[in-house]
Each structure stands twice: as structure tokens, then as C-alpha cells.
mmCIF file of C-alpha atoms in Angstrom:
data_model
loop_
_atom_site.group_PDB
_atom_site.id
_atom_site.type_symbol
_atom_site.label_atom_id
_atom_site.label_comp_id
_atom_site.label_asym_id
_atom_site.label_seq_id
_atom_site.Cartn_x
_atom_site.Cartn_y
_atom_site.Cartn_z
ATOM 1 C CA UNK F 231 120.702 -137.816 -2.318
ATOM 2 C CA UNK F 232 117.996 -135.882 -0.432
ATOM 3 C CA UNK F 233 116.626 -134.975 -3.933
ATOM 4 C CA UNK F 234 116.141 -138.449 -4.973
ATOM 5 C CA UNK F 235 114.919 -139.160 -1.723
ATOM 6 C CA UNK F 236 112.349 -136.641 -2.162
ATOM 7 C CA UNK F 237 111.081 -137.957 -5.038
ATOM 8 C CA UNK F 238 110.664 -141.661 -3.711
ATOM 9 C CA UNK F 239 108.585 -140.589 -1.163
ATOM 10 C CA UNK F 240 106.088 -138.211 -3.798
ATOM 11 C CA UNK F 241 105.277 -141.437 -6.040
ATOM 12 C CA UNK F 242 104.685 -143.374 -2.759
ATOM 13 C CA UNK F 243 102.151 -140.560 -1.716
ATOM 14 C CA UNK F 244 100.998 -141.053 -5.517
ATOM 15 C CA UNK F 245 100.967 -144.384 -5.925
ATOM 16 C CA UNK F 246 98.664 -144.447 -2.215
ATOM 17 C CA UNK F 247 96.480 -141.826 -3.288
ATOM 18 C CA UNK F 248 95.270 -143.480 -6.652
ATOM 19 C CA UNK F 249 94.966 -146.383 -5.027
ATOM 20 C CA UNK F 250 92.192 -144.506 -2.255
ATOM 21 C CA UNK F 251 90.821 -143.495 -5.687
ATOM 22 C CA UNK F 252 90.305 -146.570 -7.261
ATOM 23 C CA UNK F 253 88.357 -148.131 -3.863
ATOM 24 C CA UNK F 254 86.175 -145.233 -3.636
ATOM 25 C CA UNK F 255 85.347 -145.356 -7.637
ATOM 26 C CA UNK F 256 84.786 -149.156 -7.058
ATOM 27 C CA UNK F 257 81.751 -147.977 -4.599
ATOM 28 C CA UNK F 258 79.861 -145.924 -6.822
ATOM 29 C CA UNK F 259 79.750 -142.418 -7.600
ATOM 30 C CA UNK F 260 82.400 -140.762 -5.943
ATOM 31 C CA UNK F 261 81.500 -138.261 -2.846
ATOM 32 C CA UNK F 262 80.333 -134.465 -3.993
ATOM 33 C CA UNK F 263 82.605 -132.296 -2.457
ATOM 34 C CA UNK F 264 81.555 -130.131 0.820
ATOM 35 C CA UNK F 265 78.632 -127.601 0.381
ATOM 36 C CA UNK F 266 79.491 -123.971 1.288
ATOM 37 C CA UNK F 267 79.514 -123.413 5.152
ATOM 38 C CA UNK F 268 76.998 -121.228 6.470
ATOM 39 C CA UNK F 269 77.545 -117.609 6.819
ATOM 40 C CA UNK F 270 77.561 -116.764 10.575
ATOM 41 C CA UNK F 271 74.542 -114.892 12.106
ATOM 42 C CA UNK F 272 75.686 -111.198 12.890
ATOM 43 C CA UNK F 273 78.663 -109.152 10.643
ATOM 44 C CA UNK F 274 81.940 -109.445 12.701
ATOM 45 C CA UNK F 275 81.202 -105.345 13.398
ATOM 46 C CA UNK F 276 77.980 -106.081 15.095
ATOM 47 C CA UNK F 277 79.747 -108.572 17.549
ATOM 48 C CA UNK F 278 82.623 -105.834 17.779
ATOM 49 C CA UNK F 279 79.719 -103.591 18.938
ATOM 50 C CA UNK F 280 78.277 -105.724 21.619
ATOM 51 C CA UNK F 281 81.772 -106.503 22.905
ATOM 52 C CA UNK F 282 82.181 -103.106 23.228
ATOM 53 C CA UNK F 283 78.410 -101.975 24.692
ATOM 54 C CA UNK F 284 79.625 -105.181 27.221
ATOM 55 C CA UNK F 285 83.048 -103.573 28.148
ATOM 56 C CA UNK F 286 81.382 -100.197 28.667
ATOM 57 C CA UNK F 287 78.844 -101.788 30.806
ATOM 58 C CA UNK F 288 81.380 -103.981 33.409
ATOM 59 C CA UNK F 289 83.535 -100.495 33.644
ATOM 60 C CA UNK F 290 80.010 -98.576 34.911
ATOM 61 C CA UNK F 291 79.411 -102.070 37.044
ATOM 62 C CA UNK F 292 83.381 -101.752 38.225
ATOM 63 C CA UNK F 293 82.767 -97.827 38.783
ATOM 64 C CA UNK F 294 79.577 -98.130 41.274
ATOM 65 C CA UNK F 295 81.327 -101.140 43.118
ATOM 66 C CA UNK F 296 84.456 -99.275 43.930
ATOM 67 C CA UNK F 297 81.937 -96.115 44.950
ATOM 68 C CA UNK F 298 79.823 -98.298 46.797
ATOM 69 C CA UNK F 299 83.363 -100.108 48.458
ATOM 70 C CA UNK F 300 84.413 -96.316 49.100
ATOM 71 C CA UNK F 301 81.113 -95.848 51.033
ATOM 72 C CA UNK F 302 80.866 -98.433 53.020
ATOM 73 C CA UNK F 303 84.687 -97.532 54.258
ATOM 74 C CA UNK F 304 83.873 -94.032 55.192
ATOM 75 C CA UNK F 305 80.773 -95.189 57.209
ATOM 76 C CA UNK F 306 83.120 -97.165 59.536
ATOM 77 C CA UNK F 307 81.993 -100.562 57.461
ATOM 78 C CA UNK F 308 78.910 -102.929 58.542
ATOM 79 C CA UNK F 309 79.545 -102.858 61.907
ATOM 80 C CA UNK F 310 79.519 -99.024 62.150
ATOM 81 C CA UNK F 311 76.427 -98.978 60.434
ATOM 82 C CA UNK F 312 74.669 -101.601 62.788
ATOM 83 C CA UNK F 313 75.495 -99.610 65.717
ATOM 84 C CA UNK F 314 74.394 -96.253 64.402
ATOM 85 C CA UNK F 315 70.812 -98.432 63.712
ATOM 86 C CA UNK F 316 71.026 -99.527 67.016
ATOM 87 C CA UNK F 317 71.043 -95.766 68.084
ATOM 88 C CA UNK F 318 69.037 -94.736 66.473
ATOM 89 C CA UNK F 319 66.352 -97.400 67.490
ATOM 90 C CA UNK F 320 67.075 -96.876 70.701
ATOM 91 C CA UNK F 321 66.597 -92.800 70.191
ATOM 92 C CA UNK F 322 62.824 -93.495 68.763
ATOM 93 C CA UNK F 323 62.082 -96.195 71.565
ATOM 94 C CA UNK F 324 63.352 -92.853 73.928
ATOM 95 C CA UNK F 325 61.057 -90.436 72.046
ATOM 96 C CA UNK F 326 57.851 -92.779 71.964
ATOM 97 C CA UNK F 327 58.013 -92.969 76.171
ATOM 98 C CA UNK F 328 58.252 -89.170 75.699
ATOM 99 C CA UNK F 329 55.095 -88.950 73.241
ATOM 100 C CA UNK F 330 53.133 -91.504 75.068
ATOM 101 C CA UNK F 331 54.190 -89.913 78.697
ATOM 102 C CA UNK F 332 53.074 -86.456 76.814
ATOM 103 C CA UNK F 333 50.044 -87.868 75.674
ATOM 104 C CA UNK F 334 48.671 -88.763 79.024
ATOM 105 C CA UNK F 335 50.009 -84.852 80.300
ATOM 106 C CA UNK F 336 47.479 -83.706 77.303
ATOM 107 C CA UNK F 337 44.851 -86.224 78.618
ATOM 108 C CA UNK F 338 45.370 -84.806 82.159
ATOM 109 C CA UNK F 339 45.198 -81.066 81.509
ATOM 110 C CA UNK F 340 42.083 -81.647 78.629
ATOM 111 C CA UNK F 341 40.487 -83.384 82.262
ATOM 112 C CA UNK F 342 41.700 -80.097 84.401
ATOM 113 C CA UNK F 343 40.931 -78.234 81.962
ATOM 114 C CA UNK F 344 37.095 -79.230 81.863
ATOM 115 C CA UNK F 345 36.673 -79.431 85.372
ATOM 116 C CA UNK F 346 38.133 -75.540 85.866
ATOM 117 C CA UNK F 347 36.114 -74.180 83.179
ATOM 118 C CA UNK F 348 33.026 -76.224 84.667
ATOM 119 C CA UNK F 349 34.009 -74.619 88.271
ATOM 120 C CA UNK F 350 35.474 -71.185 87.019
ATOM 121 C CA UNK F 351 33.558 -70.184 84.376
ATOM 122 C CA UNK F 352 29.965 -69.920 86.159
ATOM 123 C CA UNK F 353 32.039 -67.752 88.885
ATOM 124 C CA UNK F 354 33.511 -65.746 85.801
ATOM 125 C CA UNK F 355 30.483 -65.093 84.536
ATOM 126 C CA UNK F 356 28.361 -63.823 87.746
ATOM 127 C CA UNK F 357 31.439 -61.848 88.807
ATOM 128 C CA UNK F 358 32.323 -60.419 85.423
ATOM 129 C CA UNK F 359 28.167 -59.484 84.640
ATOM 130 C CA UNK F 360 28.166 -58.027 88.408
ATOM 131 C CA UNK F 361 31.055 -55.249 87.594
ATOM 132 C CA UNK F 362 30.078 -54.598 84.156
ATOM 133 C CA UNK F 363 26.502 -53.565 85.595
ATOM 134 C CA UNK F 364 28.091 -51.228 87.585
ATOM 135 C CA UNK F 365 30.639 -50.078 84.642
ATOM 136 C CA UNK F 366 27.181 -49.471 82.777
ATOM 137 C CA UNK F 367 24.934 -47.886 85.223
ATOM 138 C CA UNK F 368 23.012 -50.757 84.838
ATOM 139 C CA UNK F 369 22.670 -50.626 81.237
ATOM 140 C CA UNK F 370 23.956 -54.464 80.770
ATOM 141 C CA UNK F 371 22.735 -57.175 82.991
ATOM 142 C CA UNK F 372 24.391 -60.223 82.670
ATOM 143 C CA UNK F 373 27.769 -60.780 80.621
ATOM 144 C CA UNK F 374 29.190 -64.114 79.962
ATOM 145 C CA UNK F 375 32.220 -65.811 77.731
ATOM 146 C CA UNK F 376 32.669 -68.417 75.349
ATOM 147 C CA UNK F 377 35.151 -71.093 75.343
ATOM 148 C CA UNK F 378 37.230 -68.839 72.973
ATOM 149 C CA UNK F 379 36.532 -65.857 75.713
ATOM 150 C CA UNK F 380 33.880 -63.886 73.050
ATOM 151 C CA UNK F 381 32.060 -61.868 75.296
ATOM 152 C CA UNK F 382 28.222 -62.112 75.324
ATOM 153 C CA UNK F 383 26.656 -58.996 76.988
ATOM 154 C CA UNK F 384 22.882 -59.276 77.586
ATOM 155 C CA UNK F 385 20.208 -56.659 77.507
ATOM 156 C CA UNK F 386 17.301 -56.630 77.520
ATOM 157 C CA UNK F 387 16.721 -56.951 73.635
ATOM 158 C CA UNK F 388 18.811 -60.493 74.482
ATOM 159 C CA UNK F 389 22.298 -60.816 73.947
ATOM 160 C CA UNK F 390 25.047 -59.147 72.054
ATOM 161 C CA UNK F 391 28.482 -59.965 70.701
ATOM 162 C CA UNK F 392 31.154 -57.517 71.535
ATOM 163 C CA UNK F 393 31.919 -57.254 67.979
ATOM 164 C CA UNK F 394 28.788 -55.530 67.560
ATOM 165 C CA UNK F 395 29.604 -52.714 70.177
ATOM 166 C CA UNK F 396 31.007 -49.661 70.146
ATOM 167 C CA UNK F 397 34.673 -49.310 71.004
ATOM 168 C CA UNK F 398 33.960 -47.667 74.427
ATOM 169 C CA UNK F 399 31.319 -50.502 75.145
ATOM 170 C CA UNK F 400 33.776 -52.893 74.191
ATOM 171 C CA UNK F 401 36.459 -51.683 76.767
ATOM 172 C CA UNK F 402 34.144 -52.094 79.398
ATOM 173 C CA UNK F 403 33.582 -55.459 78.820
ATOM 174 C CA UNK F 404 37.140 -56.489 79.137
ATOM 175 C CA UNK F 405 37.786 -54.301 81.814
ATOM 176 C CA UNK F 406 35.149 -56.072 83.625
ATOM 177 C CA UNK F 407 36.682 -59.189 82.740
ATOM 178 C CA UNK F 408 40.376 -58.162 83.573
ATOM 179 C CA UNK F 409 38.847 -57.175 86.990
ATOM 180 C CA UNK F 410 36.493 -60.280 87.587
ATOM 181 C CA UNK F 411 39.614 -62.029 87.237
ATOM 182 C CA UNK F 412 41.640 -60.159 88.962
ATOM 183 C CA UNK F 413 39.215 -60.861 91.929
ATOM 184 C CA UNK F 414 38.493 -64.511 91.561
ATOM 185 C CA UNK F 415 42.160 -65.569 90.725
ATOM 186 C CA UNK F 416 43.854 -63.523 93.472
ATOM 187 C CA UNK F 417 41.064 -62.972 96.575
ATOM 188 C CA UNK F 418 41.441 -60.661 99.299
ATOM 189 C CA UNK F 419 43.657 -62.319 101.722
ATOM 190 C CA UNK F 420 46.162 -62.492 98.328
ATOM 191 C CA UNK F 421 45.306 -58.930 97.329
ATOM 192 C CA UNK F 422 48.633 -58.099 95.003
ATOM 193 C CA UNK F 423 47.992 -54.509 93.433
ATOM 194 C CA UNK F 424 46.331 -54.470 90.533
ATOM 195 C CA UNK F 425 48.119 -52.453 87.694
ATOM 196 C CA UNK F 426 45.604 -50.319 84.654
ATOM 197 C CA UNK F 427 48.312 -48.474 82.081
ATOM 198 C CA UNK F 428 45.635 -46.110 79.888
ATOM 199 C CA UNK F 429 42.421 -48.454 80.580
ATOM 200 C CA UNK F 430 39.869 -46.166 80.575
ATOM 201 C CA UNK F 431 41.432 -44.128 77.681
ATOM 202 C CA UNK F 432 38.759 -44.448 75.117
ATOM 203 C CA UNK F 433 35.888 -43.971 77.406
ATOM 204 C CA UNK F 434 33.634 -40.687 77.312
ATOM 205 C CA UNK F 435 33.089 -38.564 80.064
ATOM 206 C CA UNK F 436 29.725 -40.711 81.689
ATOM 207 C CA UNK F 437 31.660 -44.418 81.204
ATOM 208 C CA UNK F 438 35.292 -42.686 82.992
ATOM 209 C CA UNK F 439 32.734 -41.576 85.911
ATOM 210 C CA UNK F 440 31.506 -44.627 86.531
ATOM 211 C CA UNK F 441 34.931 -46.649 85.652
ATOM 212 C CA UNK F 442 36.483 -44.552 88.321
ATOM 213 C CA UNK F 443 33.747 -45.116 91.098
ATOM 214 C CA UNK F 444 34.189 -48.920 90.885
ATOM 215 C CA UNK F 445 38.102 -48.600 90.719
ATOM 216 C CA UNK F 446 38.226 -46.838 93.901
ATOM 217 C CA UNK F 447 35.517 -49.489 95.240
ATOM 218 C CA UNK F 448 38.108 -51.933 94.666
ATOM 219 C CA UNK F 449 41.196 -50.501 95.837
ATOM 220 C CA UNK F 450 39.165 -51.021 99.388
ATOM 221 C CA UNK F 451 40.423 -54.130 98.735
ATOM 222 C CA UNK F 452 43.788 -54.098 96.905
ATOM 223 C CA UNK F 453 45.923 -51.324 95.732
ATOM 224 C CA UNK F 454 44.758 -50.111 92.374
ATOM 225 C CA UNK F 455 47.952 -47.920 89.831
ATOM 226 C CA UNK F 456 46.547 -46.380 87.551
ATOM 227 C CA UNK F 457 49.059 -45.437 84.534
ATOM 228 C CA UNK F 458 48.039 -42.416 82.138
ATOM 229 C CA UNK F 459 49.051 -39.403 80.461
ATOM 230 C CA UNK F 460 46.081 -37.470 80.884
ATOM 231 C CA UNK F 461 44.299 -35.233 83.092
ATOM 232 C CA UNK F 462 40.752 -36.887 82.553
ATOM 233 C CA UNK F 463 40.735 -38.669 85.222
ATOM 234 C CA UNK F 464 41.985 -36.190 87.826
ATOM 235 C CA UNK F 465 38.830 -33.844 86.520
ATOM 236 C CA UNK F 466 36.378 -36.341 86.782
ATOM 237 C CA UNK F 467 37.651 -37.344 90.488
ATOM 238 C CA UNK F 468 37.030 -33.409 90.760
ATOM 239 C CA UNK F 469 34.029 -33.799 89.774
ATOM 240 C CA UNK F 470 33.051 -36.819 92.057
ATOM 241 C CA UNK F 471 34.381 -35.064 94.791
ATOM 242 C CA UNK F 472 36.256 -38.220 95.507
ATOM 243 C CA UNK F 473 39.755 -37.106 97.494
ATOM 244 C CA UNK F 474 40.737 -40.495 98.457
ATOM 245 C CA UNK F 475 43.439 -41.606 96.122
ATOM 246 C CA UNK F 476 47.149 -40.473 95.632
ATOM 247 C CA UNK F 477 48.466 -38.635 92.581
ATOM 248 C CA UNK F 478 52.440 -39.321 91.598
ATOM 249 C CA UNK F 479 53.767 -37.413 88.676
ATOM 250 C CA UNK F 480 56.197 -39.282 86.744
ATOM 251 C CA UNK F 481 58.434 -37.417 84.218
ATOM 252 C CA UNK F 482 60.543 -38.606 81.845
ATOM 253 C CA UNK F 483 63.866 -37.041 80.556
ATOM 254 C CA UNK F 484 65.844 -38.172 77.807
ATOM 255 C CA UNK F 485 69.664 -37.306 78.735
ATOM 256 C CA UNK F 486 72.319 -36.231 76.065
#
């Protein structure tokens, strides 16, 4: 039965289909069958290739926003962050009240500084010349500094650099400077002893004589120590006839 059922209902199919056939041969020619459809743009390996380039790239994108995540959590999170930038605002707003405040120090002491050397360095000069006549037997006659304290001794012949004297020469220029300022920055009524360790030790026998003449001129004034470890000086004294000073021996012992 389901046999010859099966077969009733294949001639109806029949039967319906040659009927379509017959309307559509009535119309004309009938309809060409479907053209080829068109291959697709890229090989199915090429799209396999960009899927994966795509995969690769979303696991990098994944990667940096878990490292990014991971950040952010050990820096306390936004908040964290806005308070350290508050900080360290609040540092820099600190430090430029400290530059500007240091600026106007600089301003001030650039001022002082003017006005002293305006004041002091005339006196420097005349007091400094003064002693180094005497240091010279008159040799030099004026001595005076530069801003970078280069000593300018003048003679005669006009003046002269200290880096064109003679080491002896030299010495007396700065220990006629040490001493000017000895005088002018402590005076008499604040006359702290003045302390010479090996001053005079590369003068020659006429420069020591006269060194030690204005020394003792001075400790009229102040106490003057004088620190070497040679007998020059006692000799020349000798020589000067000059008794009024004190002598202290100082030895020195190494133990064990």
C-alpha cells in the first residue's frame, strides 16, 4: 500500500511538472539556465590569514589592556594618581617661592656686593700699596686688585701683573694683601692675633729683613705667631738687633 501510494504521488509531481513545461514553452524560448556564479575575491587561505593576523592582533590589544589594568591597580587607581599630581604641584608651587625668594637674596647680595667693593676696595688698595712699599723698600708704589683679586703692582715703568714676577715678589704681594686685610677687616680695638705658618719662606735674605721689620711694626698692634721650621728668621732678628719678640720651640714626637 505505501508502494502504490508512492507512485500516485510521482505521476502527480509528473503530470504538474510537464504541465509548468508546456506554459513556459507556450511563452517563447524557454529560460537559459543560470550563468556560473562568480568566484569570490581572495582564496579561502588568504581570508584564513587575515583571520589569523586579526586574532594575533586582539590577543597583543587584550595583553597591553590587562598590563595597562595591572598598572593602574598598583598605582592605587585614578584617584591615587590625582593626589600624587596634586603633590607634586603643590611641591613645585613650594620650590618656585623658594627660587623667587632666592632670587631676590642674589639681587640683594649682587647690591651689597657692589656697594662693599665700591667702599672696600679703594681702602684695600691704599692700605695694601702702603705695606707692600714698605715690604719693598720702596721699590713698588702703589698695588691694587681686580675684581678677580689679580694683583696690579705699579712701578715706575707702569704696572705689572703678578704673574709676571718673581716668586719672592709675588709673596710679597699677597702678604701685603693678607695683612691689609687683616687690618681693615679686624681694626685695632678688634685686634685678634694674626697667625703666618712659613710666610716669608721663599723670601731672600733683603725681602725676610724687611718682612720682619713691618711684622714686628704690627704686632704693636695685635699679636703676630709666626709658624716655621727654620732658623732664618731668628738670624735676621740677630741681625736687626731687634730683641722684642718671644721665641717658643715646639717639638713634635711621634709615640710607639
Amino acid at each position: 500500500e505505501r508502494a502504490q501510494a508512492a507512485l500516485e504521488e510521482a505521476r502527480a509531481e509528473h503530470i504538474a511538472a510537464r504541465a509548468a513545461w508546456e506554459a513556459v514553452s507556450a511563452q517563447g524560448e524557454p529560460p537559459a539556465l543560470p550563468a556560473e556564479p562568480p568566484r569570490p575575491l581572495r582564496e579561502p587561505a588568504q581570508d584564513r590569514a587575515l583571520r589569523d593576523r586579526a586574532l594575533q592582533a586582539l590577543d597583543r590589544c587584550r595583553q597591553q589592556l590587562a598590563q595597562a589594568q595591572g598598572e593602574e591597580k598598583a598605582l592605587g587607581g585614578l584617584a591615587a594618581l590625582d593626589q600624587e599630581l596634586a603633590e607634586v604641584e603643590e611641591r613645585l608651587a613650594d620650590g618656585e617661592e623658594e627660587l623667587a625668594a632666592l632670587n631676590l637674596a642674589l639681587e640683594a647680595l649682587e647690591a651689597a656686593n657692589a656697594q662693599l667693593r665700591s667702599r672696600f676696595s679703594p681702602a684695600l688698595n691704599a692700605e695694601a700699596g702702603a705695606i707692600l712699599h714698605r715690604l719693598t723698600g720702596g721699590r713698588w708704589s702703589q698695588l691694587t686688585f681686580t675684581r678677580q683679586f689679580e694683583a696690579l703692582a705699579r712701578t715706575d715703568h707702569g704696572p705689572k701683573s703678578v704673574r709676571c714676577l718673581s716668586q719672592g715678589s709675588a709673596d710679597q704681594v699677597y702678604l701685603a694683601l693678607r695683612l691689609a686685610l687683616c687690618r681693615l677687616a679686624l681694626p685695632s680695638e678688634a685686634a685678634v692675633p694674626l697667625v703666618l705658618d712659613d710666610a716669608l719662606v721663599s723670601f731672600d735674605d733683603q725681602r725676610l729683613a724687611l718682612a720682619l721689620e713691618v711684622l714686628l711694626s704690627l704686632a704693636r698692634e695685635r699679636q703676630v705667631l709666626l709658624f716655621t721650621c727654620h732658623g732664618r728668621e731668628r738670624a735676621a732678628l740677630a741681625i736687626l738687633g731687634r730683641n722684642d719678640y718671644n721665641v717658643a720651640n715646639i717639638s713634635m714626637t711621634q709615640e710607639g
